[in-house]
Amino acid sequence: MEKLCALCVSVVKMEEWMEPVMVVEHVTRRFGSGETEVVAVRDVSLAVEPGEIVLIMGPSGSGKTTLLLMLGGLLRPSEGRIRIGEDDLTELDERRLPEVRLRRIGFIFQDFNLFSSLSALDNVALVVQLTGLSRRAARRRARQLLEELGMGHRLNFLPEKLSGGEKQRVAIARALVNEPDIILADEPTANLDSRRGHETMRLLRRIAKEGMRSVIIVSHDERIKDIADRVLWLEDGSFKNEVEMATDPVCGMSVDRERAPAQVVYDGRTLYFCAPGCRDEFLANPKQFL
Amino acid sequence: MFHLAWRNLLQSRTQFFLGVGGVALALLLMLSLDALLVGSEQDLVAYIYQSGADIFVAQEGVRNLHMAASAISMQDMRRAARTEGVASASPILYTTGVVETEQADVLSYIIGFDPREPLGGPQVIVAGTAQLGRGEAIIDNAVARSQGVELGDEIEILGETFTVVGLTEGLTNIINSVTFIHIDDFRALRRGDSISYALLAVEPGYDPAEVAAAIEARNEDVTALPREVFAREERQIVKDMSVEVIYIMNMAGLLIGLAVTALTLYTSTLRKRQEYGVLKAMGAKNRHLYSVVVVQAFLSLTMGSAVAIGLVWLMGSILPLVVPGTAMALTQAGVVRVLTAALGIGVVAALVPAWQMARLDPAQVFRS
């Protein structure tokens, strides 16, 4: 009975958690008017769950950046609504938007965009200070987070002295430090080599799953599909076919169901694997992974 | 924000030094002009203080020495001397003239005094004697040094030849010097019995202002002023004559400072445009960004001001050694004036970058 009650509580909590963090309803964005009008984003709807990683892909000029700007409260839609929790970004006063961006949204930029004159520690602390915390308290929090992200030995280094991967860790720490509900990442692996790109992806996944933070990534990088729970294809301003993802039971990577290199029907369920190696490992001892 | 502003300011050392140096240069121009003016004012009235007089009696309406012509009679002086509270009265003759040395002509106040009288003659003699006779002159040591004149040398004053028998000190300023000759020589040159000024000493316990008022009440043909008032009038007339130049130079300094500070802040803001955009995208409000500009302006101006004040102080110590007769006096009022100007520069210079910040579109970060 006790176990059942505990489960009930857990279910209730799960239901609470599963309220979408971000809801996008029929959002359209037009630029210009009359004959010169361009519809960059057309009637897009989306709900993002806590801890979910959504990857938005699409060709250049498909409206990805415009959509990301609207999701980040940096551009108002022409039509439709965007909500983060109880805050309606489309209704909020211009003076309140910075506060929402500061506390509810974390940004990760393509070029890292760190403040070149500040150390790694101060880059992160500065964002905390914007919330009104003292510099000392802000640095304490920034230090703790950077140490958690394995940057404890590079706290006082200027960005120019950091590798690409390290810069991205600082940028991620900066996005996380105010404990936002949602993280918006613009091409987070674009300037990283393959190994560092993988590290960043794993880090983003860990942040999403352990911290139950939603992550929306705009990218051309196919590798990011591995960590995404959902892949959306944006073309001509609209979402086309949604890519369904599954989790590889062996390595935990997300796998595009349609393009999975290996799959097995086991006990009536179809399981998808990122590589034949994972499939073979699974088949050798299925109970270990279920 | 202070830390970001500070780090941004220091990031480009060249730009930092140019910015602070430019501000310092502009403020130096303003501050040194001010210090020169004040120093000159102090030197200009040195004779008035060294003469030993408590009251200066002049022709009615004459209230100073510089560019003034005064003539009163010996009878006027004697009448003044009979006023209650007057201890002694000494006549002097005065004009502005040129002292011709072998090297150059030097502009000078020419004072004719009677060595037997207690007032009017040189009080500080560094070489030779104050007891000069006919055909003799006393010049200031700074003029003697700069013109290579020594005791016993001959100089020409008002077209007559005089032998230098004494050297004074502290009576040369940026405009001119003070040269003493015997009052009888002066009278002979002037061909008249009148005197220029009567210098009065007041008995202990009497107020010079009250005594001067009493003198004027007794004789409508004279103006009697206590030493402090006479000196103030002297300073004022010189200031009035040079104020246009000082004003123009100060405006030039102000504009240079404004241009340098504004340009430094503008380029610094422009250089960091992308980063400020990031900051804005992440939730910084305009006031956060304004504070970066204001702090940068404040820091540049504070450091520029400190450098300028230090340099003026240094110049004040060195300049009199290099250019005799120049004196720089750094006053509290002068420093406050220049710092106020610096603050004005900072406020105006920060306007354009602040306007840039306000218009910054954070979305540009994603479009770059």
mmCIF file with all atom_site columns, C-alpha atoms in Angstrom, chain A residues 109 111-120 123-124 158-160 162-163 166-172 174, chain B residues 275 278:
data_model
loop_
_atom_site.group_PDB
_atom_site.id
_atom_site.type_symbol
_atom_site.label_atom_id
_atom_site.label_alt_id
_atom_site.label_comp_id
_atom_site.label_asym_id
_atom_site.label_entity_id
_atom_site.label_seq_id
_atom_site.pdbx_PDB_ins_code
_atom_site.Cartn_x
_atom_site.Cartn_y
_atom_site.Cartn_z
_atom_site.occupancy
_atom_site.B_iso_or_equiv
_atom_site.pdbx_formal_charge
_atom_site.auth_seq_id
_atom_site.auth_comp_id
_atom_site.auth_asym_id
_atom_site.auth_atom_id
_atom_site.pdbx_PDB_model_num
ATOM 1  C CA . PHE A 1 109 ? 25.319 30.710 -29.403 1.00 0.00 ? 109 PHE A CA 1
ATOM 2  C CA . ASP A 1 111 ? 30.243 31.357 -31.933 1.00 0.00 ? 111 ASP A CA 1
ATOM 3  C CA . PHE A 1 112 ? 30.158 30.903 -28.156 1.00 0.00 ? 112 PHE A CA 1
ATOM 4  C CA . ASN A 1 113 ? 29.948 34.701 -27.889 1.00 0.00 ? 113 ASN A CA 1
ATOM 5  C CA . LEU A 1 114 ? 31.851 34.922 -24.641 1.00 0.00 ? 114 LEU A CA 1
ATOM 6  C CA . PHE A 1 115 ? 32.900 38.331 -23.347 1.00 0.00 ? 115 PHE A CA 1
ATOM 7  C CA . SER A 1 116 ? 36.468 38.508 -24.544 1.00 0.00 ? 116 SER A CA 1
ATOM 8  C CA . SER A 1 117 ? 37.724 40.736 -21.733 1.00 0.00 ? 117 SER A CA 1
ATOM 9  C CA . LEU A 1 118 ? 36.359 38.570 -18.922 1.00 0.00 ? 118 LEU A CA 1
ATOM 10 C CA . SER A 1 119 ? 37.689 35.317 -17.503 1.00 0.00 ? 119 SER A CA 1
ATOM 11 C CA . ALA A 1 120 ? 35.652 32.127 -17.787 1.00 0.00 ? 120 ALA A CA 1
ATOM 12 C CA . ASN A 1 123 ? 31.700 35.388 -18.026 1.00 0.00 ? 123 ASN A CA 1
ATOM 13 C CA . VAL A 1 124 ? 29.348 33.144 -16.090 1.00 0.00 ? 124 VAL A CA 1
ATOM 14 C CA . LEU A 1 158 ? 40.350 34.501 -20.810 1.00 0.00 ? 158 LEU A CA 1
ATOM 15 C CA . PRO A 1 159 ? 38.303 33.040 -23.682 1.00 0.00 ? 159 PRO A CA 1
ATOM 16 C CA . GLU A 1 160 ? 41.219 33.460 -26.097 1.00 0.00 ? 160 GLU A CA 1
ATOM 17 C CA . LEU A 1 162 ? 40.448 28.320 -24.051 1.00 0.00 ? 162 LEU A CA 1
ATOM 18 C CA . SER A 1 163 ? 39.904 25.584 -26.617 1.00 0.00 ? 163 SER A CA 1
ATOM 19 C CA . GLU A 1 166 ? 36.166 24.693 -23.240 1.00 0.00 ? 166 GLU A CA 1
ATOM 20 C CA . LYS A 1 167 ? 34.591 27.847 -24.616 1.00 0.00 ? 167 LYS A CA 1
ATOM 21 C CA . GLN A 1 168 ? 31.414 25.922 -25.301 1.00 0.00 ? 168 GLN A CA 1
ATOM 22 C CA . ARG A 1 169 ? 31.401 24.595 -21.732 1.00 0.00 ? 169 ARG A CA 1
ATOM 23 C CA . VAL A 1 170 ? 31.681 28.132 -20.432 1.00 0.00 ? 170 VAL A CA 1
ATOM 24 C CA . ALA A 1 171 ? 28.872 29.172 -22.771 1.00 0.00 ? 171 ALA A CA 1
ATOM 25 C CA . ILE A 1 172 ? 26.758 26.276 -21.523 1.00 0.00 ? 172 ILE A CA 1
ATOM 26 C CA . ARG A 1 174 ? 26.492 30.752 -18.691 1.00 0.00 ? 174 ARG A CA 1
ATOM 27 C CA . GLU B 2 275 ? 29.097 41.315 -26.913 1.00 0.00 ? 275 GLU B CA 1
ATOM 28 C CA . VAL B 2 278 ? 24.726 39.009 -26.325 1.00 0.00 ? 278 VAL B CA 1
#
